[in-house]
Short mmCIF file of C-alpha atoms and ligand atoms in Angstrom, two decimals:
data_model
loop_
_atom_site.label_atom_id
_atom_site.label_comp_id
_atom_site.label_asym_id
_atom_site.label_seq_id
_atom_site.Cartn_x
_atom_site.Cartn_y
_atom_site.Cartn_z
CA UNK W 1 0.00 0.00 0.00
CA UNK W 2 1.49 3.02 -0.83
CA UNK W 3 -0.93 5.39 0.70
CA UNK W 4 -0.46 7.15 3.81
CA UNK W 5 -1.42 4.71 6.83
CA UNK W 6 -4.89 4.99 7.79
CA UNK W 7 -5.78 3.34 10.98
CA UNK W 8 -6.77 -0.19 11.18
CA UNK W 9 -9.81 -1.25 12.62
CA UNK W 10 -10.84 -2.00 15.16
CA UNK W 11 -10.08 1.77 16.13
CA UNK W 12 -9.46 1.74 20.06
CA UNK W 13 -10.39 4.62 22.57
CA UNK W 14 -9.34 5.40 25.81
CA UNK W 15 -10.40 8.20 28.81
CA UNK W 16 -7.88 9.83 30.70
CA UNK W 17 -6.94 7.66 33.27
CA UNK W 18 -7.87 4.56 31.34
CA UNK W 19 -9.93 2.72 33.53
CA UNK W 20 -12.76 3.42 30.16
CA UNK W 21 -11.76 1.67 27.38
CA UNK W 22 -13.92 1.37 24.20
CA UNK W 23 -13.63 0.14 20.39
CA UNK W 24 -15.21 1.24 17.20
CA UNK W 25 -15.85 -1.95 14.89
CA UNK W 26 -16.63 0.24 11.92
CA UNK W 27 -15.86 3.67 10.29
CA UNK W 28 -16.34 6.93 11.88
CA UNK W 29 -19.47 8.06 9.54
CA UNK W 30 -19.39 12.00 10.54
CA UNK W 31 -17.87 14.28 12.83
CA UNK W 32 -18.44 17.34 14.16
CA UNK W 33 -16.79 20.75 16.40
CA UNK W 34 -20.28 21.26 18.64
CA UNK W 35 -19.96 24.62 20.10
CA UNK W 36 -23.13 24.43 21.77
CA UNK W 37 -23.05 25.95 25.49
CA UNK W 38 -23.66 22.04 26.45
CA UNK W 39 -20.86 20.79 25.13
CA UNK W 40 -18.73 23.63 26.03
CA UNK W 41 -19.82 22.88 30.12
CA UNK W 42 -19.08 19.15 28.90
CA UNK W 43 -15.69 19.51 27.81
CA UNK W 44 -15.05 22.57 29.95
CA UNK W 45 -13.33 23.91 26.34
CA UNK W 46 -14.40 26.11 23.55
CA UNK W 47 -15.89 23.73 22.12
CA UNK W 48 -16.75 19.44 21.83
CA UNK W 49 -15.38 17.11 19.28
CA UNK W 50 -17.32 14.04 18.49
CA UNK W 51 -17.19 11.33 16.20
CA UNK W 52 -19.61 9.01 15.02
CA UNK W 53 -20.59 5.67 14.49
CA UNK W 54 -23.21 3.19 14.05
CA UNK W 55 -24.37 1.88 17.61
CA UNK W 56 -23.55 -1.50 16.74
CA UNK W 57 -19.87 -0.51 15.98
CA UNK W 58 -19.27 0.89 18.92
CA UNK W 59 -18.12 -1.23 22.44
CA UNK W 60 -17.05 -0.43 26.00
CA UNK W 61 -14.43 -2.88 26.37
CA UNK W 62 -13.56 -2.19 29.93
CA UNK W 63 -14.41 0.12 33.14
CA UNK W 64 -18.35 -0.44 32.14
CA UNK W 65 -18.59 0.05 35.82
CA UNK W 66 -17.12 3.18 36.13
CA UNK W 67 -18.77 4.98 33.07
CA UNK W 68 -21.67 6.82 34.30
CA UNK W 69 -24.33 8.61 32.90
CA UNK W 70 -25.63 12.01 32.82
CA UNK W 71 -29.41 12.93 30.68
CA UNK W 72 -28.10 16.74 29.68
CA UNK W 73 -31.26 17.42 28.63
CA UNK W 74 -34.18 14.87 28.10
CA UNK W 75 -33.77 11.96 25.68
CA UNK W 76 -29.99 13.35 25.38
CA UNK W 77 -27.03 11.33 27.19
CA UNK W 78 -23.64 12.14 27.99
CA UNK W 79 -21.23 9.16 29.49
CA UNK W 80 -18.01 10.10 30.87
CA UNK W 81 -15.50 8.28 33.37
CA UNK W 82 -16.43 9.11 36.97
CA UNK W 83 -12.67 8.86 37.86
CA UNK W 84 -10.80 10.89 35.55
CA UNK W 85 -13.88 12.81 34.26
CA UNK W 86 -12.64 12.56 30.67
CA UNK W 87 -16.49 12.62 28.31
CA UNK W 88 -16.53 9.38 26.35
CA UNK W 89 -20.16 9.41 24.43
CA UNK W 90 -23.31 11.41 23.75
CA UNK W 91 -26.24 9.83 22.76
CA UNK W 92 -29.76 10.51 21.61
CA UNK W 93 -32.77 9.01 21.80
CA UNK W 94 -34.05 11.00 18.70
CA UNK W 95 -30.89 8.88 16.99
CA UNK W 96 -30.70 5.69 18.39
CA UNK W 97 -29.12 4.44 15.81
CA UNK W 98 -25.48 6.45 15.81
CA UNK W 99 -23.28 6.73 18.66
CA UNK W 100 -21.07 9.97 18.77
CA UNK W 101 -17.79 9.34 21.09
CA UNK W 102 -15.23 12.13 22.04
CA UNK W 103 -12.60 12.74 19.41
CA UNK W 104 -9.93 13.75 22.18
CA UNK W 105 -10.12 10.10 23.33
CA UNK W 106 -9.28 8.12 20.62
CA UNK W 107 -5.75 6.73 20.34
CA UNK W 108 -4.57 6.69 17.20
CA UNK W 109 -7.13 9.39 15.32
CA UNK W 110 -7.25 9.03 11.49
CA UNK W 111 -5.79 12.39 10.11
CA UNK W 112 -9.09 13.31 7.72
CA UNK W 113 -12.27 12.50 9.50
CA UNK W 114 -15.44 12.39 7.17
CA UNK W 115 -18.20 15.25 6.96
CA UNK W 116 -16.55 17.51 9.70
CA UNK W 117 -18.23 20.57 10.99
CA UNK W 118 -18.85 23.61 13.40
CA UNK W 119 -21.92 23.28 15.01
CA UNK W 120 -24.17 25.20 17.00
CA UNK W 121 -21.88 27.77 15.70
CA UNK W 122 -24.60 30.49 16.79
CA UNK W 123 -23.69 29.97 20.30
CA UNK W 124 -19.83 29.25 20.27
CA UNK W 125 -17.82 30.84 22.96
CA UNK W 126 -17.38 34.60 22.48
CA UNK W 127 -13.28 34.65 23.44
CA UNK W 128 -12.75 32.14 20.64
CA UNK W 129 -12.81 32.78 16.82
CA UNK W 130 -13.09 30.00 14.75
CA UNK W 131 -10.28 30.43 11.79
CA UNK W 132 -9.87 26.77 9.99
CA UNK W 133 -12.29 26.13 6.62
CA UNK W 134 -14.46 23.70 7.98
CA UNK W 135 -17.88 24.30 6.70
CA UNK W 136 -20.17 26.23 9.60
CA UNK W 137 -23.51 25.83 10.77
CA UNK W 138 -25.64 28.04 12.88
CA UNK W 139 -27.39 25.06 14.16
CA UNK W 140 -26.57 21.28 14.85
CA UNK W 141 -26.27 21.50 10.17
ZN1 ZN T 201 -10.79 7.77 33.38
ZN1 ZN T 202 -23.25 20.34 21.71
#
């Protein structure tokens, strides 16, 4: 193969402390920047970076026990590792059908990720300007 090496599957995850430890079984199928004030609070940063994949794809492969939960607003849920506090996935009921896991925790993060975005773009943080030529949307696009 003489193109540039993109990451094998299964691609592997970890949370800070890596006690949480999760795979992805199949492509990431979108990705986005949400700037949404939830997100921000989430990541306690300018903005969230998710990835996503089809629920089926995606696996806690240890520290099940230490993941817990938190409905950010209803239907919506955010898991994150209740030792090192690192966000790991946000769900939707409205989309049961997709998981979207935190960018910052994957370990070996393909360089190009398909369909990225700005979202929520309308309410991004106001110290933080947005310069790179990913495509924008006022909303969740
Ligand atoms: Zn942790
Ligand atoms: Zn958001």
């Amino acid at each position: 193969m003489s193109q540039e090496a993109t990451p094998r599957l299964p691609h592997r995850g970890r949370c800070l402390c890596g006690a949480v430890q999760y795979e992805l079984n199949g492509e990431i199928r979108f990705a986005s920047h949400c700037h949404c004030g939830m997100c921000r609070k989430a990541h306690g940063a300018a903005f969230g970076s998710y990835g996503g994949v089809s629920a089926g794809k995606f696996r806690i492969t240890q520290g099940q026990e230490v993941l817990h939960e938190f409905e950010s607003s209803p239907g919506v849920t955010r898991s994150f590792c209740s030792r090192c506090g690192s966000p790991i996935t946000w769900t939707s009921d409205e989309h049961p059908e997709h998981v979207a896991f935190t960018l910052g925790t994957l370990e070996a993060p393909p360089a190009e990720l398909p369909g990225m975005r700005h979202i929520h773009v309308a309410s991004k943080a106001p110290w933080y300007d947005i310069c790179d030529s990913v495509p924008r949307f006022e909303g969740n696009g």
